[in-house]
mmCIF file of C-alpha atoms in Angstrom:
data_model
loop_
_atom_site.group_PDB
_atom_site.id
_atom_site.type_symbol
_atom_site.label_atom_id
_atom_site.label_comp_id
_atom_site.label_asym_id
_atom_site.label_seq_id
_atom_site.Cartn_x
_atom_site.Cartn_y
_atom_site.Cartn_z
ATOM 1 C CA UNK A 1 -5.616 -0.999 -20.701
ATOM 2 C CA UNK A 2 -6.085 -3.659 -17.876
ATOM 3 C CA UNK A 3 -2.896 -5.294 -16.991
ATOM 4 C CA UNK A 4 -1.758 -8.032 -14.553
ATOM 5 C CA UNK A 5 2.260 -8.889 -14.680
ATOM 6 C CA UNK A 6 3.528 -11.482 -12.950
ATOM 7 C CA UNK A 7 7.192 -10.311 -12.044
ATOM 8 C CA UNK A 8 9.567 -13.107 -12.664
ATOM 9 C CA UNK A 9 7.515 -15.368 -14.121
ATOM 10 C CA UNK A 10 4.499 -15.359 -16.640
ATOM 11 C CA UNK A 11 2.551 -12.205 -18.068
ATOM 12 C CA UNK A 12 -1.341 -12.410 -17.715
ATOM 13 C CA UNK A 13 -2.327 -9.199 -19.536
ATOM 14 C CA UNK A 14 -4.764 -7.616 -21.798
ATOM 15 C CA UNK A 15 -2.405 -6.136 -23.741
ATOM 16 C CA UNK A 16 1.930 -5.988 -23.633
ATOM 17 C CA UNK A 17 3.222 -4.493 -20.659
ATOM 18 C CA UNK A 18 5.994 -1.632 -21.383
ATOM 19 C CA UNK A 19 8.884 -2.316 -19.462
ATOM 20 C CA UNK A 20 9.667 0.639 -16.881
ATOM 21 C CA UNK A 21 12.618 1.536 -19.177
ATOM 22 C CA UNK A 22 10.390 1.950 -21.677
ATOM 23 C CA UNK A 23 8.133 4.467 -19.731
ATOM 24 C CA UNK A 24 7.869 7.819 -21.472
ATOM 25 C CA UNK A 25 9.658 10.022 -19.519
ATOM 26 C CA UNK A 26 7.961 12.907 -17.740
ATOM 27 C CA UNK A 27 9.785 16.419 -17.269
ATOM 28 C CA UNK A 28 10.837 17.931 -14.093
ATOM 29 C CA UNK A 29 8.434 20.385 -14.152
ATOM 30 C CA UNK A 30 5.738 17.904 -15.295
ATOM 31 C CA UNK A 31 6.083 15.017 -12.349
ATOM 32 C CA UNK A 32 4.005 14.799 -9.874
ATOM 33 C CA UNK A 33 4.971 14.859 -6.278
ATOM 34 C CA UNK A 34 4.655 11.082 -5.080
ATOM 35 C CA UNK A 35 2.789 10.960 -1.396
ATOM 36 C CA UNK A 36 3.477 7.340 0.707
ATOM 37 C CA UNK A 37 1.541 6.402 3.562
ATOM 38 C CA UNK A 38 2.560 3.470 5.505
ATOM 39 C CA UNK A 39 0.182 0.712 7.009
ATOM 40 C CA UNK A 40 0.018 -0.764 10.022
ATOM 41 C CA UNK A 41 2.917 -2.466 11.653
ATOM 42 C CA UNK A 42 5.090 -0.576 10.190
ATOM 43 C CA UNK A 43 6.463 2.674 9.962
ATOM 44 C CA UNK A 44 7.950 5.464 7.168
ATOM 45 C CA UNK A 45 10.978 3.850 7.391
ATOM 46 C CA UNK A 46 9.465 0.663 5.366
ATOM 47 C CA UNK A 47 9.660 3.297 1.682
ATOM 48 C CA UNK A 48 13.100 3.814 2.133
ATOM 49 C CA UNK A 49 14.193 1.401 -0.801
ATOM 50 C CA UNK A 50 11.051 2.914 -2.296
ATOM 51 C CA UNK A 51 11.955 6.580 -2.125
ATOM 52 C CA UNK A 52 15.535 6.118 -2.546
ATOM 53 C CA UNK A 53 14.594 4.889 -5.862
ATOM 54 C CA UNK A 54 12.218 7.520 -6.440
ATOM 55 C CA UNK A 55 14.542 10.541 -5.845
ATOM 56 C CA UNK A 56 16.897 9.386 -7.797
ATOM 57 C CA UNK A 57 14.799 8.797 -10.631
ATOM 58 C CA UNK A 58 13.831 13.130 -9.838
ATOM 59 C CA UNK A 59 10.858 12.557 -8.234
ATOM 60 C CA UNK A 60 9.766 14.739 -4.795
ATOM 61 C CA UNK A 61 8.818 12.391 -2.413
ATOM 62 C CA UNK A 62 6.873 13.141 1.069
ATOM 63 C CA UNK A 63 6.281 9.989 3.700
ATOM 64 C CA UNK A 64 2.724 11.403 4.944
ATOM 65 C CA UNK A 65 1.988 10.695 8.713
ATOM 66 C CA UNK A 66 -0.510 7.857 9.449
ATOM 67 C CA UNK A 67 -1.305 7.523 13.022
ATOM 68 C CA UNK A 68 -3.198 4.181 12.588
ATOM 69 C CA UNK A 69 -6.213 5.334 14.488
ATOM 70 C CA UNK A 70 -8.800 5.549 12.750
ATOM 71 C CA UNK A 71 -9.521 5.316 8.453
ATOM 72 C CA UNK A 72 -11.000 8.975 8.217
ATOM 73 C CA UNK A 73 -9.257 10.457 10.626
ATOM 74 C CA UNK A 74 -6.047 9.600 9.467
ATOM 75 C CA UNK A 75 -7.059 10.328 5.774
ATOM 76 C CA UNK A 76 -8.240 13.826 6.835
ATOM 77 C CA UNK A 77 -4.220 14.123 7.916
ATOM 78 C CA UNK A 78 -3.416 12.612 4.521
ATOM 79 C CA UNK A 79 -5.729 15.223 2.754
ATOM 80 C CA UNK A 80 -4.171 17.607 4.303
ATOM 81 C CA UNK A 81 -0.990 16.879 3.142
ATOM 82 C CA UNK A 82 -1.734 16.266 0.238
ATOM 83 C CA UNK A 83 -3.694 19.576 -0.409
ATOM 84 C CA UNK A 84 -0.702 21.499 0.570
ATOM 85 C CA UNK A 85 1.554 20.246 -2.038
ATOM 86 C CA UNK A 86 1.138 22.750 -5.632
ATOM 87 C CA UNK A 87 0.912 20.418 -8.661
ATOM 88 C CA UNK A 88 -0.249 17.255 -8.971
ATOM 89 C CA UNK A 89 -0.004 14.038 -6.591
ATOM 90 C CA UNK A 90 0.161 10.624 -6.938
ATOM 91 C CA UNK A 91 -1.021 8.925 -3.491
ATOM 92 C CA UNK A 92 0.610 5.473 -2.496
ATOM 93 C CA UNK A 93 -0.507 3.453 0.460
ATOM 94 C CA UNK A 94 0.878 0.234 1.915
ATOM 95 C CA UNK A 95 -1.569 -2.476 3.217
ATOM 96 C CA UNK A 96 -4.231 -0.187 6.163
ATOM 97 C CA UNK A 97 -2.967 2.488 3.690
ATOM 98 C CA UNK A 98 -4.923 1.486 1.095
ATOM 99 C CA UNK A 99 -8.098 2.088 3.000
ATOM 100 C CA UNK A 100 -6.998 5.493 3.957
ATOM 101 C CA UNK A 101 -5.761 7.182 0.442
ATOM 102 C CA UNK A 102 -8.767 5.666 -0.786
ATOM 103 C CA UNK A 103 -10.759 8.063 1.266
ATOM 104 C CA UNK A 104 -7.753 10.886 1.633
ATOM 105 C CA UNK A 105 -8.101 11.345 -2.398
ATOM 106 C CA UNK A 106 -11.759 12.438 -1.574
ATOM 107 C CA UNK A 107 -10.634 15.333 -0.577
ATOM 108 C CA UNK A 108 -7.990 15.963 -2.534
ATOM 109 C CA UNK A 109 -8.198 16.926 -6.120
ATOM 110 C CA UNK A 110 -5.043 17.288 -7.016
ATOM 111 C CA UNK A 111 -4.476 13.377 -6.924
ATOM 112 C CA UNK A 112 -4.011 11.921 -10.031
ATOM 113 C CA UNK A 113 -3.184 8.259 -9.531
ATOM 114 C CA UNK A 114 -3.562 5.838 -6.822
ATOM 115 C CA UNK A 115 -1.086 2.800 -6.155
ATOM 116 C CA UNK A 116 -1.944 0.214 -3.868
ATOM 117 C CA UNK A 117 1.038 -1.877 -2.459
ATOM 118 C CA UNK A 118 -0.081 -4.875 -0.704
ATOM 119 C CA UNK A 119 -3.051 -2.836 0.197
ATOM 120 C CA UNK A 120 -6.546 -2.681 1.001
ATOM 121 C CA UNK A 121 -9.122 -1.051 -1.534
ATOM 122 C CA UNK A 122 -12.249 -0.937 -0.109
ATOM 123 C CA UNK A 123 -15.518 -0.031 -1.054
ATOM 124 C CA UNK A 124 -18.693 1.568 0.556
ATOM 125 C CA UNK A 125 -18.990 -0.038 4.178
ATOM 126 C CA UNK A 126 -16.045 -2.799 3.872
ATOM 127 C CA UNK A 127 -13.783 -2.985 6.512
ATOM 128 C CA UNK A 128 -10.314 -3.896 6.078
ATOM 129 C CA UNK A 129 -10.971 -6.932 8.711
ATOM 130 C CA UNK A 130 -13.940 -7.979 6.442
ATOM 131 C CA UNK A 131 -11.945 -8.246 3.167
ATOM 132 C CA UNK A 132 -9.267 -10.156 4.869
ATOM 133 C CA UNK A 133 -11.702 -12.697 6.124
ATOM 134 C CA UNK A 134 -13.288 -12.926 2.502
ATOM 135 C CA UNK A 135 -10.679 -14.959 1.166
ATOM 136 C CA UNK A 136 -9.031 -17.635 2.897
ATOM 137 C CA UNK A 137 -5.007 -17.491 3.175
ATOM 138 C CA UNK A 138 -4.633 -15.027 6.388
ATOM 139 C CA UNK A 139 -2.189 -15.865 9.213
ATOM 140 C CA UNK A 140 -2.424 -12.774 11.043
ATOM 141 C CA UNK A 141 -4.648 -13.393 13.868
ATOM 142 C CA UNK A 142 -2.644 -15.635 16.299
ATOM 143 C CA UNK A 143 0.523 -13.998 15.561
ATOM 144 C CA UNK A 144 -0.692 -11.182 17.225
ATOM 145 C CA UNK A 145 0.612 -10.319 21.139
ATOM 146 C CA UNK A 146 -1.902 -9.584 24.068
ATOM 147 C CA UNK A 147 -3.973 -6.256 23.100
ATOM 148 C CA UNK A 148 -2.562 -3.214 25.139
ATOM 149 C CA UNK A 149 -5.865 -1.179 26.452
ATOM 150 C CA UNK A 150 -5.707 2.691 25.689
ATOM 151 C CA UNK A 151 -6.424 5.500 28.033
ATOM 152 C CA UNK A 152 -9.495 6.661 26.063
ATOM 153 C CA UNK A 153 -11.140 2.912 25.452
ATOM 154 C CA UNK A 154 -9.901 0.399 22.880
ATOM 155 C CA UNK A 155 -6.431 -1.468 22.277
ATOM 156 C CA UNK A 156 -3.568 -1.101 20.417
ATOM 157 C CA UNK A 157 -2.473 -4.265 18.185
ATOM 158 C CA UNK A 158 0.736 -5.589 17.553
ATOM 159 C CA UNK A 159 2.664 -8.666 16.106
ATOM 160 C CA UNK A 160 4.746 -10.574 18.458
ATOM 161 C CA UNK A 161 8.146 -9.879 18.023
ATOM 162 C CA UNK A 162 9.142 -13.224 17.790
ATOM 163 C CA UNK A 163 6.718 -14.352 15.261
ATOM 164 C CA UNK A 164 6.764 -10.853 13.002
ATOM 165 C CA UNK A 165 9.463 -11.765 10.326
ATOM 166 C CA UNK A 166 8.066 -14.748 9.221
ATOM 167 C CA UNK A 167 4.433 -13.541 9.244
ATOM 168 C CA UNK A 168 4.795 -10.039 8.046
ATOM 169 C CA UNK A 169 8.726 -9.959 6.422
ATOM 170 C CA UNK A 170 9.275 -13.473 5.566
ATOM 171 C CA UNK A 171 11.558 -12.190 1.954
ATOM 172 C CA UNK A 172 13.416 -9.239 4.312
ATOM 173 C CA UNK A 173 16.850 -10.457 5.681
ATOM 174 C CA UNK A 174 16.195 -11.580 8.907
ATOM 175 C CA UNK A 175 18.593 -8.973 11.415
ATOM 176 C CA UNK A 176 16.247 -6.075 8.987
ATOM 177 C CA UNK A 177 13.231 -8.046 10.334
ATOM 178 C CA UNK A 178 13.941 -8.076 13.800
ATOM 179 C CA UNK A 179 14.724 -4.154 13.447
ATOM 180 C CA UNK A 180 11.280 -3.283 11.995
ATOM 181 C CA UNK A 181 9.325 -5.965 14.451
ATOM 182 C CA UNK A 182 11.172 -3.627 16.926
ATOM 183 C CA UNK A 183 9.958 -0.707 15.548
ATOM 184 C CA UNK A 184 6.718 -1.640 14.386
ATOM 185 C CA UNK A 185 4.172 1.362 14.629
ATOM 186 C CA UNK A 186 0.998 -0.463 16.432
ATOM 187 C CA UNK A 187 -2.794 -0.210 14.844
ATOM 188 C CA UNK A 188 -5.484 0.939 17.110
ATOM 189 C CA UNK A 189 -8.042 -2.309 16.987
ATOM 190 C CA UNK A 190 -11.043 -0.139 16.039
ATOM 191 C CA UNK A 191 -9.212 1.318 12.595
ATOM 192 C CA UNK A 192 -9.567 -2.163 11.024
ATOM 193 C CA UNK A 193 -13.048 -2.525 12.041
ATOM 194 C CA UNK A 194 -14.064 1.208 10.409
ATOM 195 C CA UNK A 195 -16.066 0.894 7.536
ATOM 196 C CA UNK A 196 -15.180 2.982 4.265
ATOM 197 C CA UNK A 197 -17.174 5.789 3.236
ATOM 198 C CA UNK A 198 -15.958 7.198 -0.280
ATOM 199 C CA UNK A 199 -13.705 5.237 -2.421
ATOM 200 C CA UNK A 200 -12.187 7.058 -4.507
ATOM 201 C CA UNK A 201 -10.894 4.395 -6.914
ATOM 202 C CA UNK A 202 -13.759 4.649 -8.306
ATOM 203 C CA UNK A 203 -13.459 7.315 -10.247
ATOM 204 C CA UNK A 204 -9.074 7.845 -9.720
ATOM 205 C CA UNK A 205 -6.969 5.540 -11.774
ATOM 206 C CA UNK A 206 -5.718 2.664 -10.032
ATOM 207 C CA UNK A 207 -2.617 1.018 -10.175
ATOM 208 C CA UNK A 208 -1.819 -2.607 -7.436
ATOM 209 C CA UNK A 209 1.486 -4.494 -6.842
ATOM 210 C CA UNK A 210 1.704 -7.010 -4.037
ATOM 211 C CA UNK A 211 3.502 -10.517 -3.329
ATOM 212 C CA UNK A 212 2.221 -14.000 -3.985
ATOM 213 C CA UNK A 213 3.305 -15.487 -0.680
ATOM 214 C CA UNK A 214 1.837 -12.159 1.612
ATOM 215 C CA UNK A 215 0.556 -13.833 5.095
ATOM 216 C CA UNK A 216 -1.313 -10.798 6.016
ATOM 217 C CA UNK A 217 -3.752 -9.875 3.353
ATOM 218 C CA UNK A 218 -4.717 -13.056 0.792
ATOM 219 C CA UNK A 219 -3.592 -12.113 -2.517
ATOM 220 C CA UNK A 220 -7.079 -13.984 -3.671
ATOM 221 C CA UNK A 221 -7.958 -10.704 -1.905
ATOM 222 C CA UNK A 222 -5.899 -8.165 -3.202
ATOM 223 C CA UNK A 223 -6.380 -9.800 -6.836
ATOM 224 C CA UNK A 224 -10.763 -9.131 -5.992
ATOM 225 C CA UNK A 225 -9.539 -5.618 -5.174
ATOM 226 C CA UNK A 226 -7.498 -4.853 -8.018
ATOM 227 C CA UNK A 227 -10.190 -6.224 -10.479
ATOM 228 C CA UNK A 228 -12.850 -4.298 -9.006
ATOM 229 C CA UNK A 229 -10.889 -1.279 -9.021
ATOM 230 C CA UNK A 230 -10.378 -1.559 -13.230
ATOM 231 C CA UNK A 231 -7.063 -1.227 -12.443
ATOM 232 C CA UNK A 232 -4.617 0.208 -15.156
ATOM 233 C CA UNK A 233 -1.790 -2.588 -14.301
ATOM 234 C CA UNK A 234 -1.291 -5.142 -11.533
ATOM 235 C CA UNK A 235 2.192 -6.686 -10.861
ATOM 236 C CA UNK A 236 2.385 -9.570 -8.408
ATOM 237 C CA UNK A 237 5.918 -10.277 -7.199
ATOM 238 C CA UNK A 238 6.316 -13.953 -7.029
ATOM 239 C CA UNK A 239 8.023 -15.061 -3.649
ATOM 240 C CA UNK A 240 7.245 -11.598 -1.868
ATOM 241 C CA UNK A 241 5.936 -10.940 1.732
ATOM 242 C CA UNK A 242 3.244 -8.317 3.088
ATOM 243 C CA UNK A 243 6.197 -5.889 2.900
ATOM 244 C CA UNK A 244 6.690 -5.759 -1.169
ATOM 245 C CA UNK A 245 8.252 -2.167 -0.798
ATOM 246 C CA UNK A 246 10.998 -3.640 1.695
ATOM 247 C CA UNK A 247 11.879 -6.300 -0.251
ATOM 248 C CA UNK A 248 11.446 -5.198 -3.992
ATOM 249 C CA UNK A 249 11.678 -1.375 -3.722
ATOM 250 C CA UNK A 250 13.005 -1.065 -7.533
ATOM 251 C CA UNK A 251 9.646 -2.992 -8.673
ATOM 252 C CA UNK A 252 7.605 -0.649 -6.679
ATOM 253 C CA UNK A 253 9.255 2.536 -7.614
ATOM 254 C CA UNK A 254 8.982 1.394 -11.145
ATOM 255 C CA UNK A 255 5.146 0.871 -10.991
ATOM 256 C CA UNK A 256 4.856 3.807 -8.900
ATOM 257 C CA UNK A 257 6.812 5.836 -12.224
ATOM 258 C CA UNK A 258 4.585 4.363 -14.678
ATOM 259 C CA UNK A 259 1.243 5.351 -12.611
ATOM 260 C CA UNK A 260 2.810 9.036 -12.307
ATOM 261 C CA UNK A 261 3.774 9.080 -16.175
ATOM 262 C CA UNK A 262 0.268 7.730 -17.128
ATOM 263 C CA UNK A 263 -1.849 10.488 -18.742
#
């Protein structure tokens, strides 16, 4: 059942939405082991709220590394990862995320469920630059400091410090903002430019959360995304930045729990 659930405000659905307290629970032994992979700009440390939630809730949680060079070579890593774990997995990924567990679950058959927080889904030969241009709403572009040239060809890409909470954390108190613009984990420019190959949304249930007022991707986007995907709910957080998880962790855990529950 296609679902879209406007947190906060008005339900647009195809059918009632269960409330996460109302999710059948799953075992121990039955839960799947829930795999985040953070997007660009950002770092691990952006699940915290996210995984805090999680474990407490029993879950086993792993923060996968994503070196934000390149879509398939950092979803090989996440394959890998993933592949290792016995049982089954459900794969997260925040915003250049998106594109990669889309093409990590590939090779992974043990994946079950794919969430997409304030993430890209792409399909065959879309780039995660291309589907933010598709839809107007995007502020990135001139937030974003003088490219640092790498050794081996190409830049690095980051978001000014000054300007980062209000174009990438605008909900997130504002000292917490300054900490992760400090910290921010930079994207190698030709990742966002590498097409997609295999999307495996296509044939993995799907399962989308992001914020109304995100500056980075256009939720006209992510809404195209989530559509195309058939996916099984969609919650969009009324008020909320690019950084959903950082700023409503309990409303991402709790979709994350109903994708891993779903059967």
């Amino acid at each position: 059942m296609k679902k879209t659930l406007i947190a906060g405000g008005l339900v647009l659905a195809a059918g009632l939405i269960a409330p996460h307290a109302q999710a059948k629970p799953a075992t121990l032994a039955e839960k799947p082991t829930i795999v985040l992979v953070h997007g660009a700009f950002a770092d691990s440390s952006s699940w915290n709220g996210v995984i805090a939630a999680l474990q407490h809730d029993g879950y086993t949680v792993v923060a996968a590394p994503d070196t934000l060079r390149g879509v398939r070579s950092d979803a090989d890593i996440v394959a890998g990862v993933v592949k290792a774990i016995a049982g089954p997995v459900v794969l997260v990924g925040h915003s250049y995320g998106g594109s990669v567990i889309s093409e990590a679950a590939e090779a992974a058959a043990n994946v079950t469920a794919l969430v997409y927080v304030a993430a890209f889904a792409p399909d065959a030969g879309e780039t995660a630059l291309g589907l933010t241009g598709k839809f107007p709403g995007s502020t990135l572009g001139p937030t974003l400091a003088p490219p640092v040239p790498l050794a081996g060809g190409g830049n690095d890409l980051y978001i000014r410090q000054a300007l980062f909470p209000a174009q990438f954390a605008a909900d997130v108190p504002a000292a917490q903002a300054r900490l992760m613009a400090a910290g921010q984990r930079p994207v190698k420019d030709a990742a966002l430019s590498e097409a997609s190959t295999a999307p495996a949304w296509k044939h993995v249930p799907s399962w989308f959360v992001y914020g109304d007022a995100d500056r980075n991707i256009p939720p006209a986007a992510m809404q195209f995304m989530a559509q195309r995907a058939g996916a099984r709910e969609t919650l969009v957080v009324k008020g909320a930045s690019h950084v959903v998880m950082v700023s409503h962790p309990v409303q991402v855990a709790g979709l994350i729990e109903r994708a891993a529950a779903a059967r």
